[in-house]
Amino acid sequence: MFRHTALRYTALVLLAAGALFQAFTAEYFGLEILTEILILAMLVLALDIVAGFGGMVSLCHGALMGVGAYAFAILSTKAGIAPPVAMAGAVALTGGIGWIIGAICSRSHGIYFIMATLAFGQMAYSYVFEAPIFGGDDGLGGISRLDLSIIGVDLNDSRSFALFCLAVLGAIYGASVLILRSGPGRSLSGVMHNEQRMRALGLTVWRVKADVFGLSGMIAGVAGALAAQHILYISPALLSWTVSGEALVVVILGGLGTLVGPLVGAAAFVVLKHELSAVTTYWHLVVGLLLIAVVMSRANGLFGWVEARWGARIERRMADATRKQQPEEVLSDA
Amino acid sequence: MAHDLGFWILQALNALQLSMLLFLLSIGLTVIFGLMHFVNLAHGSFYALGAYFAASLAAVGGYWMGFFLAPVAVAGVGILLYSGLIKRMRKSGPMAQVLVTFGLIFVLLDVTRIVWGELALAIDVPALLSGRLSFLGVEYPTYRLFIIVLGLGIFAALAFVLGRTQIGAMIRAGVDNDAMAACLGINVERLFFIVFCVGCALAGLSGAVAAPLLSVAPDMGLQILIPTLIVIVIGGLGSLKGAVAGSLIYGFVQTFGAVLAPGLASVLIYALLAAVLVIKPVGLFPAKG
């Protein structure tokens, strides 16, 4: 089960403070980067729930995000539905699709699970690419952002939009913690550690996997709908498998199964990407080498590494404390 | 046109040619996968490297120099990566392997861009194989027929080596149960190394063969990766039969799908993969029962 430690709270507070500072001080370009980080953070949270706490390494989360973006765009522009309703519809649709994928893939494990989710993701990609309603390779434009003028917020302003995304990310983080602490979330952790035992305990394993995968899909759908509103233009590239692969890279670089780690990873990844692409066009090379180094070091990503060091320090301190106590105990025994 | 027999023969030949190209790529991957449970996503990058080596060598010494030396060069790169990286990843889980080889894709992609540049290269079909042949009443490019013949030839050679020779028996034993094979005195590590090199060489060969048909671009490895993975997952890991069946299924579904239902062609193959995974989660002809 997911627990907050002092270190995790500290990291969260620092991240939130950094994001708020950036949101209030940065200029247009800084705000765009912040929004990009926030939306990527939602996607990697969704992926970390299934991959880090359920062992379901999904290569279709990028596609789920793309489905959310396209559903929002189609519903709000072509079907003429009000943006908030369209967004709810898009989230419900991705959740439903996620549930179905989770249910179908629940019997597969390891590399077969990865391949099966990849297949579903590519299926969505090809369909969107070829069906005329989605605009094919040209993508879709003319998307409008949510209208929050009722509460006096104009989302067409980048600063307001970044703050709105931050608020949504905060809500999603809270929801993720709730999901992981709920019955299905705890059962999923059990399934990851020993599927047979959970089955023997009378759990309907496929159902738990499908439920959590569906919830994770809904989060990806929110990320997608916001991504569509961020760039105001969407193309099939959003559904490409490399997006899912990159999301997985971010989760791994940050720290699988820590929920806070992927947030760190998202910030690090986007900043690194922008900094490197300003210096060299070969930023993939650096990211690739970094990924290889992180995986080969056997640390659980950046945040996982910090956590492990922290845990070792506390353990050492406890060991020191018990060593100091022991002579006294011996004395009192005598 | 569509009801003409020649048209169907032409499409069947196209499908066969695509299948054979995929077969050359997938056989190495599937045996590496089956023998050592090693997930090598960078296999597509070896294919791209093969095409680049072939293009460079062809510019120096003609097509055939590229054809024969590109696989050797790719196997050399494979050996370097094996001793530097992959050997250490052998004992880690599939997740770590997927990620390391995913990182390797990024690295190799940019290395090819640095060495050969962004622009697509083109190499010419050799004079011997240019032109068209009349075959079963249709005119068909000689070079594509050459690919079909080459694929069938390699298939026959591999079927012979795997089915009739001692080293083939050792490989099959290793795929079936590597611990038991090691107990019987087979050096499974060395076997894996040999298979890995041959697999890389075949990937390089398919790159060299594909180079005159497609333009040689940095992302060609990424584009071929997904079809190759589909082939081995449909076919089942570790078996020659699976690789052949998977390649043929992919080639024919893709080609005839594009003719009969253009809107659905690419969705069709993924739907087929999903169906196979649901009905037979380990593929059609897995090496292990």
PDB file of N, CA, C and O in Angstrom, chain A residues 57 104 107 111-112 114-116 118-120 122-123 126-127 130 241 245-246 248-249 252 256 281-285 287-289 291-292 295-296 298, chain B residues 33 39 85 88-89 95-96 98-100 102-104 106-107 110-111 113-114 222 225-226 229 233 237 262-263 266-267 270-271 273-274 277-278 281-282:
ATOM      1  N   VAL A  57       2.928  -3.082 -16.684  1.00  0.00           N
ATOM      2  CA  VAL A  57       3.732  -2.123 -17.438  1.00  0.00           C
ATOM      3  C   VAL A  57       3.033  -1.862 -18.766  1.00  0.00           C
ATOM      4  O   VAL A  57       3.082  -2.673 -19.669  1.00  0.00           O
ATOM      5  N   ILE A 104      -9.118  -7.285 -20.884  1.00  0.00           N
ATOM      6  CA  ILE A 104      -8.624  -8.234 -21.894  1.00  0.00           C
ATOM      7  C   ILE A 104      -7.196  -8.674 -21.577  1.00  0.00           C
ATOM      8  O   ILE A 104      -6.848  -9.844 -21.726  1.00  0.00           O
ATOM      9  N   ARG A 107      -4.983 -11.436 -18.276  1.00  0.00           N
ATOM     10  CA  ARG A 107      -4.391 -12.773 -18.201  1.00  0.00           C
ATOM     11  C   ARG A 107      -2.917 -12.783 -18.612  1.00  0.00           C
ATOM     12  O   ARG A 107      -2.203 -13.746 -18.389  1.00  0.00           O
ATOM     13  N   ILE A 111       6.341  -9.638 -20.545  1.00  0.00           N
ATOM     14  CA  ILE A 111       6.525  -9.079 -21.868  1.00  0.00           C
ATOM     15  C   ILE A 111       5.245  -9.192 -22.706  1.00  0.00           C
ATOM     16  O   ILE A 111       4.958  -8.343 -23.536  1.00  0.00           O
ATOM     17  N   TYR A 112       4.428 -10.208 -22.438  1.00  0.00           N
ATOM     18  CA  TYR A 112       3.182 -10.344 -23.199  1.00  0.00           C
ATOM     19  C   TYR A 112       2.209  -9.232 -22.862  1.00  0.00           C
ATOM     20  O   TYR A 112       1.465  -8.754 -23.711  1.00  0.00           O
ATOM     21  N   ILE A 114       3.110  -6.222 -21.943  1.00  0.00           N
ATOM     22  CA  ILE A 114       3.646  -5.038 -22.617  1.00  0.00           C
ATOM     23  C   ILE A 114       3.224  -5.047 -24.084  1.00  0.00           C
ATOM     24  O   ILE A 114       2.752  -4.056 -24.627  1.00  0.00           O
ATOM     25  N   MET A 115       3.384  -6.224 -24.721  1.00  0.00           N
ATOM     26  CA  MET A 115       3.051  -6.333 -26.144  1.00  0.00           C
ATOM     27  C   MET A 115       1.566  -6.130 -26.393  1.00  0.00           C
ATOM     28  O   MET A 115       1.162  -5.501 -27.364  1.00  0.00           O
ATOM     29  N   ALA A 116       0.740  -6.707 -25.511  1.00  0.00           N
ATOM     30  CA  ALA A 116      -0.708  -6.607 -25.712  1.00  0.00           C
ATOM     31  C   ALA A 116      -1.162  -5.152 -25.594  1.00  0.00           C
ATOM     32  O   ALA A 116      -1.928  -4.662 -26.433  1.00  0.00           O
ATOM     33  N   LEU A 118       0.708  -2.584 -26.063  1.00  0.00           N
ATOM     34  CA  LEU A 118       1.276  -1.910 -27.231  1.00  0.00           C
ATOM     35  C   LEU A 118       0.353  -2.091 -28.436  1.00  0.00           C
ATOM     36  O   LEU A 118       0.089  -1.145 -29.189  1.00  0.00           O
ATOM     37  N   ALA A 119      -0.154  -3.311 -28.592  1.00  0.00           N
ATOM     38  CA  ALA A 119      -1.045  -3.586 -29.722  1.00  0.00           C
ATOM     39  C   ALA A 119      -2.289  -2.722 -29.646  1.00  0.00           C
ATOM     40  O   ALA A 119      -2.706  -2.129 -30.653  1.00  0.00           O
ATOM     41  N   PHE A 120      -2.889  -2.606 -28.460  1.00  0.00           N
ATOM     42  CA  PHE A 120      -4.098  -1.783 -28.355  1.00  0.00           C
ATOM     43  C   PHE A 120      -3.785  -0.316 -28.617  1.00  0.00           C
ATOM     44  O   PHE A 120      -4.561   0.390 -29.275  1.00  0.00           O
ATOM     45  N   GLN A 122      -1.393   0.868 -30.516  1.00  0.00           N
ATOM     46  CA  GLN A 122      -1.143   1.065 -31.940  1.00  0.00           C
ATOM     47  C   GLN A 122      -2.432   0.992 -32.742  1.00  0.00           C
ATOM     48  O   GLN A 122      -2.587   1.647 -33.759  1.00  0.00           O
ATOM     49  N   MET A 123      -3.364   0.155 -32.243  1.00  0.00           N
ATOM     50  CA  MET A 123      -4.655   0.034 -32.907  1.00  0.00           C
ATOM     51  C   MET A 123      -5.354   1.394 -32.883  1.00  0.00           C
ATOM     52  O   MET A 123      -5.861   1.868 -33.905  1.00  0.00           O
ATOM     53  N   SER A 126      -3.511   3.792 -35.301  1.00  0.00           N
ATOM     54  CA  SER A 126      -3.805   3.595 -36.728  1.00  0.00           C
ATOM     55  C   SER A 126      -5.212   4.043 -37.053  1.00  0.00           C
ATOM     56  O   SER A 126      -5.464   4.609 -38.113  1.00  0.00           O
ATOM     57  N   TYR A 127      -6.145   3.768 -36.127  1.00  0.00           N
ATOM     58  CA  TYR A 127      -7.535   4.129 -36.412  1.00  0.00           C
ATOM     59  C   TYR A 127      -7.673   5.644 -36.534  1.00  0.00           C
ATOM     60  O   TYR A 127      -8.268   6.146 -37.483  1.00  0.00           O
ATOM     61  N   GLU A 130      -6.180   6.977 -39.719  1.00  0.00           N
ATOM     62  CA  GLU A 130      -6.818   6.678 -41.008  1.00  0.00           C
ATOM     63  C   GLU A 130      -8.267   7.114 -41.129  1.00  0.00           C
ATOM     64  O   GLU A 130      -8.746   7.335 -42.229  1.00  0.00           O
ATOM     65  N   TRP A 241       3.351   5.222 -30.064  1.00  0.00           N
ATOM     66  CA  TRP A 241       3.825   4.384 -28.952  1.00  0.00           C
ATOM     67  C   TRP A 241       5.037   4.999 -28.277  1.00  0.00           C
ATOM     68  O   TRP A 241       5.312   4.707 -27.119  1.00  0.00           O
ATOM     69  N   GLY A 245       6.226   5.163 -24.443  1.00  0.00           N
ATOM     70  CA  GLY A 245       7.580   4.774 -24.058  1.00  0.00           C
ATOM     71  C   GLY A 245       8.245   5.875 -23.254  1.00  0.00           C
ATOM     72  O   GLY A 245       8.871   5.613 -22.232  1.00  0.00           O
ATOM     73  N   GLU A 246       8.052   7.116 -23.697  1.00  0.00           N
ATOM     74  CA  GLU A 246       8.644   8.242 -22.967  1.00  0.00           C
ATOM     75  C   GLU A 246       8.046   8.359 -21.580  1.00  0.00           C
ATOM     76  O   GLU A 246       8.757   8.623 -20.609  1.00  0.00           O
ATOM     77  N   LEU A 248       6.925   5.985 -19.801  1.00  0.00           N
ATOM     78  CA  LEU A 248       7.533   4.914 -19.011  1.00  0.00           C
ATOM     79  C   LEU A 248       8.946   5.308 -18.580  1.00  0.00           C
ATOM     80  O   LEU A 248       9.342   5.086 -17.432  1.00  0.00           O
ATOM     81  N   VAL A 249       9.679   5.926 -19.501  1.00  0.00           N
ATOM     82  CA  VAL A 249      11.033   6.400 -19.171  1.00  0.00           C
ATOM     83  C   VAL A 249      10.980   7.390 -18.014  1.00  0.00           C
ATOM     84  O   VAL A 249      11.772   7.321 -17.076  1.00  0.00           O
ATOM     85  N   ILE A 252      10.390   5.614 -14.785  1.00  0.00           N
ATOM     86  CA  ILE A 252      11.583   4.896 -14.344  1.00  0.00           C
ATOM     87  C   ILE A 252      12.654   5.865 -13.844  1.00  0.00           C
ATOM     88  O   ILE A 252      13.273   5.651 -12.810  1.00  0.00           O
ATOM     89  N   LEU A 256       9.868   4.198  -9.890  1.00  0.00           N
ATOM     90  CA  LEU A 256       8.645   3.414 -10.058  1.00  0.00           C
ATOM     91  C   LEU A 256       8.016   3.111  -8.700  1.00  0.00           C
ATOM     92  O   LEU A 256       8.705   2.775  -7.746  1.00  0.00           O
ATOM     93  N   THR A 281      20.817  19.028 -31.007  1.00  0.00           N
ATOM     94  CA  THR A 281      19.622  18.364 -31.516  1.00  0.00           C
ATOM     95  C   THR A 281      19.601  16.893 -31.114  1.00  0.00           C
ATOM     96  O   THR A 281      18.623  16.208 -31.326  1.00  0.00           O
ATOM     97  N   TYR A 282      20.708  16.423 -30.550  1.00  0.00           N
ATOM     98  CA  TYR A 282      20.787  14.995 -30.235  1.00  0.00           C
ATOM     99  C   TYR A 282      20.439  14.731 -28.784  1.00  0.00           C
ATOM    100  O   TYR A 282      21.120  13.974 -28.108  1.00  0.00           O
ATOM    101  N   TRP A 283      19.370  15.343 -28.271  1.00  0.00           N
ATOM    102  CA  TRP A 283      19.052  15.163 -26.860  1.00  0.00           C
ATOM    103  C   TRP A 283      18.583  13.753 -26.545  1.00  0.00           C
ATOM    104  O   TRP A 283      18.701  13.291 -25.419  1.00  0.00           O
ATOM    105  N   HIS A 284      18.072  13.044 -27.569  1.00  0.00           N
ATOM    106  CA  HIS A 284      17.670  11.648 -27.347  1.00  0.00           C
ATOM    107  C   HIS A 284      18.855  10.801 -26.895  1.00  0.00           C
ATOM    108  O   HIS A 284      18.717   9.898 -26.095  1.00  0.00           O
ATOM    109  N   LEU A 285      20.021  11.119 -27.448  1.00  0.00           N
ATOM    110  CA  LEU A 285      21.237  10.379 -27.104  1.00  0.00           C
ATOM    111  C   LEU A 285      21.504  10.481 -25.609  1.00  0.00           C
ATOM    112  O   LEU A 285      21.753   9.487 -24.927  1.00  0.00           O
ATOM    113  N   VAL A 287      19.350  11.373 -23.212  1.00  0.00           N
ATOM    114  CA  VAL A 287      18.280  10.714 -22.453  1.00  0.00           C
ATOM    115  C   VAL A 287      18.474   9.200 -22.475  1.00  0.00           C
ATOM    116  O   VAL A 287      18.326   8.526 -21.458  1.00  0.00           O
ATOM    117  N   GLY A 288      18.850   8.671 -23.634  1.00  0.00           N
ATOM    118  CA  GLY A 288      19.080   7.225 -23.752  1.00  0.00           C
ATOM    119  C   GLY A 288      20.192   6.762 -22.833  1.00  0.00           C
ATOM    120  O   GLY A 288      20.037   5.784 -22.094  1.00  0.00           O
ATOM    121  N   LEU A 289      21.312   7.478 -22.852  1.00  0.00           N
ATOM    122  CA  LEU A 289      22.441   7.109 -21.989  1.00  0.00           C
ATOM    123  C   LEU A 289      22.052   7.208 -20.515  1.00  0.00           C
ATOM    124  O   LEU A 289      22.389   6.340 -19.711  1.00  0.00           O
ATOM    125  N   LEU A 291      19.052   6.918 -19.269  1.00  0.00           N
ATOM    126  CA  LEU A 291      18.142   5.811 -18.964  1.00  0.00           C
ATOM    127  C   LEU A 291      18.922   4.528 -18.712  1.00  0.00           C
ATOM    128  O   LEU A 291      18.689   3.808 -17.732  1.00  0.00           O
ATOM    129  N   ILE A 292      19.888   4.241 -19.616  1.00  0.00           N
ATOM    130  CA  ILE A 292      20.695   3.033 -19.459  1.00  0.00           C
ATOM    131  C   ILE A 292      21.437   3.081 -18.126  1.00  0.00           C
ATOM    132  O   ILE A 292      21.444   2.104 -17.363  1.00  0.00           O
ATOM    133  N   VAL A 295      19.006   2.495 -15.150  1.00  0.00           N
ATOM    134  CA  VAL A 295      18.544   1.108 -15.024  1.00  0.00           C
ATOM    135  C   VAL A 295      19.694   0.198 -14.594  1.00  0.00           C
ATOM    136  O   VAL A 295      19.530  -0.675 -13.732  1.00  0.00           O
ATOM    137  N   MET A 296      20.903   0.443 -15.170  1.00  0.00           N
ATOM    138  CA  MET A 296      22.032  -0.430 -14.825  1.00  0.00           C
ATOM    139  C   MET A 296      22.489  -0.215 -13.387  1.00  0.00           C
ATOM    140  O   MET A 296      23.056  -1.105 -12.778  1.00  0.00           O
ATOM    141  N   ARG A 298      20.719  -0.034 -10.942  1.00  0.00           N
ATOM    142  CA  ARG A 298      19.776  -0.783 -10.102  1.00  0.00           C
ATOM    143  C   ARG A 298      19.121   0.069  -9.035  1.00  0.00           C
ATOM    144  O   ARG A 298      18.491  -0.435  -8.115  1.00  0.00           O
TER     145      ARG A 298
ATOM    146  N   PHE B  33      15.179 -14.234 -27.882  1.00  0.00           N
ATOM    147  CA  PHE B  33      14.098 -14.143 -26.914  1.00  0.00           C
ATOM    148  C   PHE B  33      13.824 -15.506 -26.275  1.00  0.00           C
ATOM    149  O   PHE B  33      13.764 -15.646 -25.052  1.00  0.00           O
ATOM    150  N   VAL B  39      14.859  -9.559 -23.880  1.00  0.00           N
ATOM    151  CA  VAL B  39      14.002  -8.698 -24.680  1.00  0.00           C
ATOM    152  C   VAL B  39      14.875  -7.640 -25.333  1.00  0.00           C
ATOM    153  O   VAL B  39      15.354  -6.742 -24.660  1.00  0.00           O
ATOM    154  N   LEU B  85      27.255  -4.371 -22.498  1.00  0.00           N
ATOM    155  CA  LEU B  85      25.983  -4.003 -21.869  1.00  0.00           C
ATOM    156  C   LEU B  85      25.095  -5.206 -21.617  1.00  0.00           C
ATOM    157  O   LEU B  85      24.649  -5.467 -20.489  1.00  0.00           O
ATOM    158  N   ARG B  88      25.608  -7.998 -18.970  1.00  0.00           N
ATOM    159  CA  ARG B  88      25.313  -7.650 -17.579  1.00  0.00           C
ATOM    160  C   ARG B  88      23.820  -7.607 -17.308  1.00  0.00           C
ATOM    161  O   ARG B  88      23.399  -7.652 -16.167  1.00  0.00           O
ATOM    162  N   MET B  89      23.030  -7.437 -18.373  1.00  0.00           N
ATOM    163  CA  MET B  89      21.581  -7.330 -18.171  1.00  0.00           C
ATOM    164  C   MET B  89      20.891  -8.688 -18.209  1.00  0.00           C
ATOM    165  O   MET B  89      19.684  -8.766 -18.056  1.00  0.00           O
ATOM    166  N   MET B  95      11.578  -6.144 -17.489  1.00  0.00           N
ATOM    167  CA  MET B  95      11.333  -4.707 -17.418  1.00  0.00           C
ATOM    168  C   MET B  95      12.638  -3.920 -17.613  1.00  0.00           C
ATOM    169  O   MET B  95      12.705  -2.994 -18.421  1.00  0.00           O
ATOM    170  N   ALA B  96      13.682  -4.319 -16.873  1.00  0.00           N
ATOM    171  CA  ALA B  96      14.966  -3.629 -16.981  1.00  0.00           C
ATOM    172  C   ALA B  96      15.525  -3.787 -18.394  1.00  0.00           C
ATOM    173  O   ALA B  96      16.082  -2.849 -18.959  1.00  0.00           O
ATOM    174  N   VAL B  98      13.837  -4.298 -21.206  1.00  0.00           N
ATOM    175  CA  VAL B  98      13.065  -3.461 -22.124  1.00  0.00           C
ATOM    176  C   VAL B  98      13.562  -2.023 -22.050  1.00  0.00           C
ATOM    177  O   VAL B  98      13.775  -1.372 -23.060  1.00  0.00           O
ATOM    178  N   LEU B  99      13.810  -1.558 -20.810  1.00  0.00           N
ATOM    179  CA  LEU B  99      14.200  -0.155 -20.660  1.00  0.00           C
ATOM    180  C   LEU B  99      15.592   0.102 -21.183  1.00  0.00           C
ATOM    181  O   LEU B  99      15.828   1.116 -21.843  1.00  0.00           O
ATOM    182  N   VAL B 100      16.535  -0.814 -20.877  1.00  0.00           N
ATOM    183  CA  VAL B 100      17.897  -0.595 -21.354  1.00  0.00           C
ATOM    184  C   VAL B 100      17.931  -0.618 -22.876  1.00  0.00           C
ATOM    185  O   VAL B 100      18.547   0.243 -23.512  1.00  0.00           O
ATOM    186  N   PHE B 102      15.468   0.028 -24.799  1.00  0.00           N
ATOM    187  CA  PHE B 102      14.746   1.225 -25.253  1.00  0.00           C
ATOM    188  C   PHE B 102      15.694   2.423 -25.258  1.00  0.00           C
ATOM    189  O   PHE B 102      15.702   3.221 -26.208  1.00  0.00           O
ATOM    190  N   GLY B 103      16.518   2.515 -24.199  1.00  0.00           N
ATOM    191  CA  GLY B 103      17.532   3.563 -24.163  1.00  0.00           C
ATOM    192  C   GLY B 103      18.511   3.415 -25.316  1.00  0.00           C
ATOM    193  O   GLY B 103      18.925   4.386 -25.941  1.00  0.00           O
ATOM    194  N   LEU B 104      18.840   2.165 -25.607  1.00  0.00           N
ATOM    195  CA  LEU B 104      19.757   1.861 -26.702  1.00  0.00           C
ATOM    196  C   LEU B 104      19.190   2.322 -28.047  1.00  0.00           C
ATOM    197  O   LEU B 104      19.928   2.791 -28.917  1.00  0.00           O
ATOM    198  N   PHE B 106      17.267   4.935 -28.514  1.00  0.00           N
ATOM    199  CA  PHE B 106      17.524   6.384 -28.546  1.00  0.00           C
ATOM    200  C   PHE B 106      18.965   6.658 -28.950  1.00  0.00           C
ATOM    201  O   PHE B 106      19.246   7.496 -29.796  1.00  0.00           O
ATOM    202  N   VAL B 107      19.889   5.928 -28.275  1.00  0.00           N
ATOM    203  CA  VAL B 107      21.312   6.185 -28.513  1.00  0.00           C
ATOM    204  C   VAL B 107      21.679   5.863 -29.957  1.00  0.00           C
ATOM    205  O   VAL B 107      22.284   6.687 -30.655  1.00  0.00           O
ATOM    206  N   ASP B 110      20.354   8.379 -32.537  1.00  0.00           N
ATOM    207  CA  ASP B 110      21.115   9.624 -32.658  1.00  0.00           C
ATOM    208  C   ASP B 110      22.515   9.386 -33.199  1.00  0.00           C
ATOM    209  O   ASP B 110      23.060  10.251 -33.891  1.00  0.00           O
ATOM    210  N   VAL B 111      23.091   8.208 -32.890  1.00  0.00           N
ATOM    211  CA  VAL B 111      24.407   7.911 -33.448  1.00  0.00           C
ATOM    212  C   VAL B 111      24.327   7.831 -34.969  1.00  0.00           C
ATOM    213  O   VAL B 111      25.164   8.410 -35.676  1.00  0.00           O
ATOM    214  N   ARG B 113      22.205   9.380 -36.782  1.00  0.00           N
ATOM    215  CA  ARG B 113      21.995  10.751 -37.269  1.00  0.00           C
ATOM    216  C   ARG B 113      23.299  11.543 -37.261  1.00  0.00           C
ATOM    217  O   ARG B 113      23.546  12.352 -38.156  1.00  0.00           O
ATOM    218  N   ILE B 114      24.127  11.294 -36.225  1.00  0.00           N
ATOM    219  CA  ILE B 114      25.399  12.027 -36.151  1.00  0.00           C
ATOM    220  C   ILE B 114      26.339  11.562 -37.264  1.00  0.00           C
ATOM    221  O   ILE B 114      26.971  12.362 -37.952  1.00  0.00           O
ATOM    222  N   LEU B 222      12.955   2.234 -35.976  1.00  0.00           N
ATOM    223  CA  LEU B 222      11.767   2.371 -35.130  1.00  0.00           C
ATOM    224  C   LEU B 222      10.529   1.879 -35.847  1.00  0.00           C
ATOM    225  O   LEU B 222       9.648   1.264 -35.262  1.00  0.00           O
ATOM    226  N   LEU B 225      10.316  -1.944 -35.980  1.00  0.00           N
ATOM    227  CA  LEU B 225      10.313  -2.647 -34.692  1.00  0.00           C
ATOM    228  C   LEU B 225       8.935  -3.223 -34.353  1.00  0.00           C
ATOM    229  O   LEU B 225       8.821  -4.388 -33.968  1.00  0.00           O
ATOM    230  N   ILE B 226       7.907  -2.400 -34.507  1.00  0.00           N
ATOM    231  CA  ILE B 226       6.572  -2.852 -34.104  1.00  0.00           C
ATOM    232  C   ILE B 226       6.116  -4.048 -34.947  1.00  0.00           C
ATOM    233  O   ILE B 226       5.699  -5.072 -34.388  1.00  0.00           O
ATOM    234  N   LEU B 229       7.944  -7.123 -33.704  1.00  0.00           N
ATOM    235  CA  LEU B 229       7.435  -7.619 -32.425  1.00  0.00           C
ATOM    236  C   LEU B 229       6.087  -8.302 -32.618  1.00  0.00           C
ATOM    237  O   LEU B 229       5.808  -9.339 -32.006  1.00  0.00           O
ATOM    238  N   VAL B 233       5.296 -12.180 -31.591  1.00  0.00           N
ATOM    239  CA  VAL B 233       4.289 -12.457 -30.565  1.00  0.00           C
ATOM    240  C   VAL B 233       3.148 -13.295 -31.155  1.00  0.00           C
ATOM    241  O   VAL B 233       2.651 -14.213 -30.514  1.00  0.00           O
ATOM    242  N   LEU B 237       7.145 -17.278 -29.134  1.00  0.00           N
ATOM    243  CA  LEU B 237       8.565 -16.988 -28.974  1.00  0.00           C
ATOM    244  C   LEU B 237       9.442 -18.213 -29.142  1.00  0.00           C
ATOM    245  O   LEU B 237       9.088 -19.307 -28.709  1.00  0.00           O
ATOM    246  N   PRO B 262      -8.938  -0.719 -47.406  1.00  0.00           N
ATOM    247  CA  PRO B 262      -7.866   0.249 -47.183  1.00  0.00           C
ATOM    248  C   PRO B 262      -7.997   0.995 -45.847  1.00  0.00           C
ATOM    249  O   PRO B 262      -7.007   1.277 -45.197  1.00  0.00           O
ATOM    250  N   GLY B 263      -9.228   1.275 -45.428  1.00  0.00           N
ATOM    251  CA  GLY B 263      -9.408   2.055 -44.202  1.00  0.00           C
ATOM    252  C   GLY B 263      -9.050   1.277 -42.958  1.00  0.00           C
ATOM    253  O   GLY B 263      -8.752   1.838 -41.918  1.00  0.00           O
ATOM    254  N   SER B 266      -4.452  -1.225 -41.263  1.00  0.00           N
ATOM    255  CA  SER B 266      -3.499  -1.248 -40.157  1.00  0.00           C
ATOM    256  C   SER B 266      -4.172  -1.608 -38.844  1.00  0.00           C
ATOM    257  O   SER B 266      -3.549  -2.187 -37.957  1.00  0.00           O
ATOM    258  N   VAL B 267      -5.469  -1.293 -38.727  1.00  0.00           N
ATOM    259  CA  VAL B 267      -6.171  -1.695 -37.505  1.00  0.00           C
ATOM    260  C   VAL B 267      -6.285  -3.208 -37.461  1.00  0.00           C
ATOM    261  O   VAL B 267      -6.184  -3.834 -36.407  1.00  0.00           O
ATOM    262  N   TYR B 270      -3.452  -5.196 -35.820  1.00  0.00           N
ATOM    263  CA  TYR B 270      -3.406  -5.062 -34.359  1.00  0.00           C
ATOM    264  C   TYR B 270      -4.560  -5.809 -33.717  1.00  0.00           C
ATOM    265  O   TYR B 270      -4.412  -6.398 -32.644  1.00  0.00           O
ATOM    266  N   ALA B 271      -5.715  -5.768 -34.383  1.00  0.00           N
ATOM    267  CA  ALA B 271      -6.853  -6.526 -33.865  1.00  0.00           C
ATOM    268  C   ALA B 271      -6.515  -8.014 -33.856  1.00  0.00           C
ATOM    269  O   ALA B 271      -6.832  -8.733 -32.903  1.00  0.00           O
ATOM    270  N   LEU B 273      -3.549  -9.325 -33.615  1.00  0.00           N
ATOM    271  CA  LEU B 273      -2.602  -9.563 -32.521  1.00  0.00           C
ATOM    272  C   LEU B 273      -3.335  -9.645 -31.182  1.00  0.00           C
ATOM    273  O   LEU B 273      -3.087 -10.551 -30.379  1.00  0.00           O
ATOM    274  N   ALA B 274      -4.262  -8.706 -30.973  1.00  0.00           N
ATOM    275  CA  ALA B 274      -5.011  -8.724 -29.717  1.00  0.00           C
ATOM    276  C   ALA B 274      -5.792 -10.029 -29.596  1.00  0.00           C
ATOM    277  O   ALA B 274      -5.826 -10.663 -28.537  1.00  0.00           O
ATOM    278  N   LEU B 277      -3.521 -12.870 -28.701  1.00  0.00           N
ATOM    279  CA  LEU B 277      -3.082 -12.810 -27.307  1.00  0.00           C
ATOM    280  C   LEU B 277      -4.200 -13.209 -26.354  1.00  0.00           C
ATOM    281  O   LEU B 277      -3.939 -13.750 -25.283  1.00  0.00           O
ATOM    282  N   VAL B 278      -5.440 -12.933 -26.738  1.00  0.00           N
ATOM    283  CA  VAL B 278      -6.545 -13.295 -25.855  1.00  0.00           C
ATOM    284  C   VAL B 278      -6.794 -14.802 -25.925  1.00  0.00           C
ATOM    285  O   VAL B 278      -6.958 -15.473 -24.906  1.00  0.00           O
ATOM    286  N   PRO B 281      -2.473 -16.876 -25.295  1.00  0.00           N
ATOM    287  CA  PRO B 281      -1.599 -15.817 -24.765  1.00  0.00           C
ATOM    288  C   PRO B 281      -0.113 -16.010 -25.066  1.00  0.00           C
ATOM    289  O   PRO B 281       0.645 -15.058 -24.940  1.00  0.00           O
ATOM    290  N   VAL B 282       0.331 -17.216 -25.462  1.00  0.00           N
ATOM    291  CA  VAL B 282       1.763 -17.367 -25.739  1.00  0.00           C
ATOM    292  C   VAL B 282       2.049 -17.486 -27.234  1.00  0.00           C
ATOM    293  O   VAL B 282       3.130 -17.881 -27.621  1.00  0.00           O
TER     294      VAL B 282
END
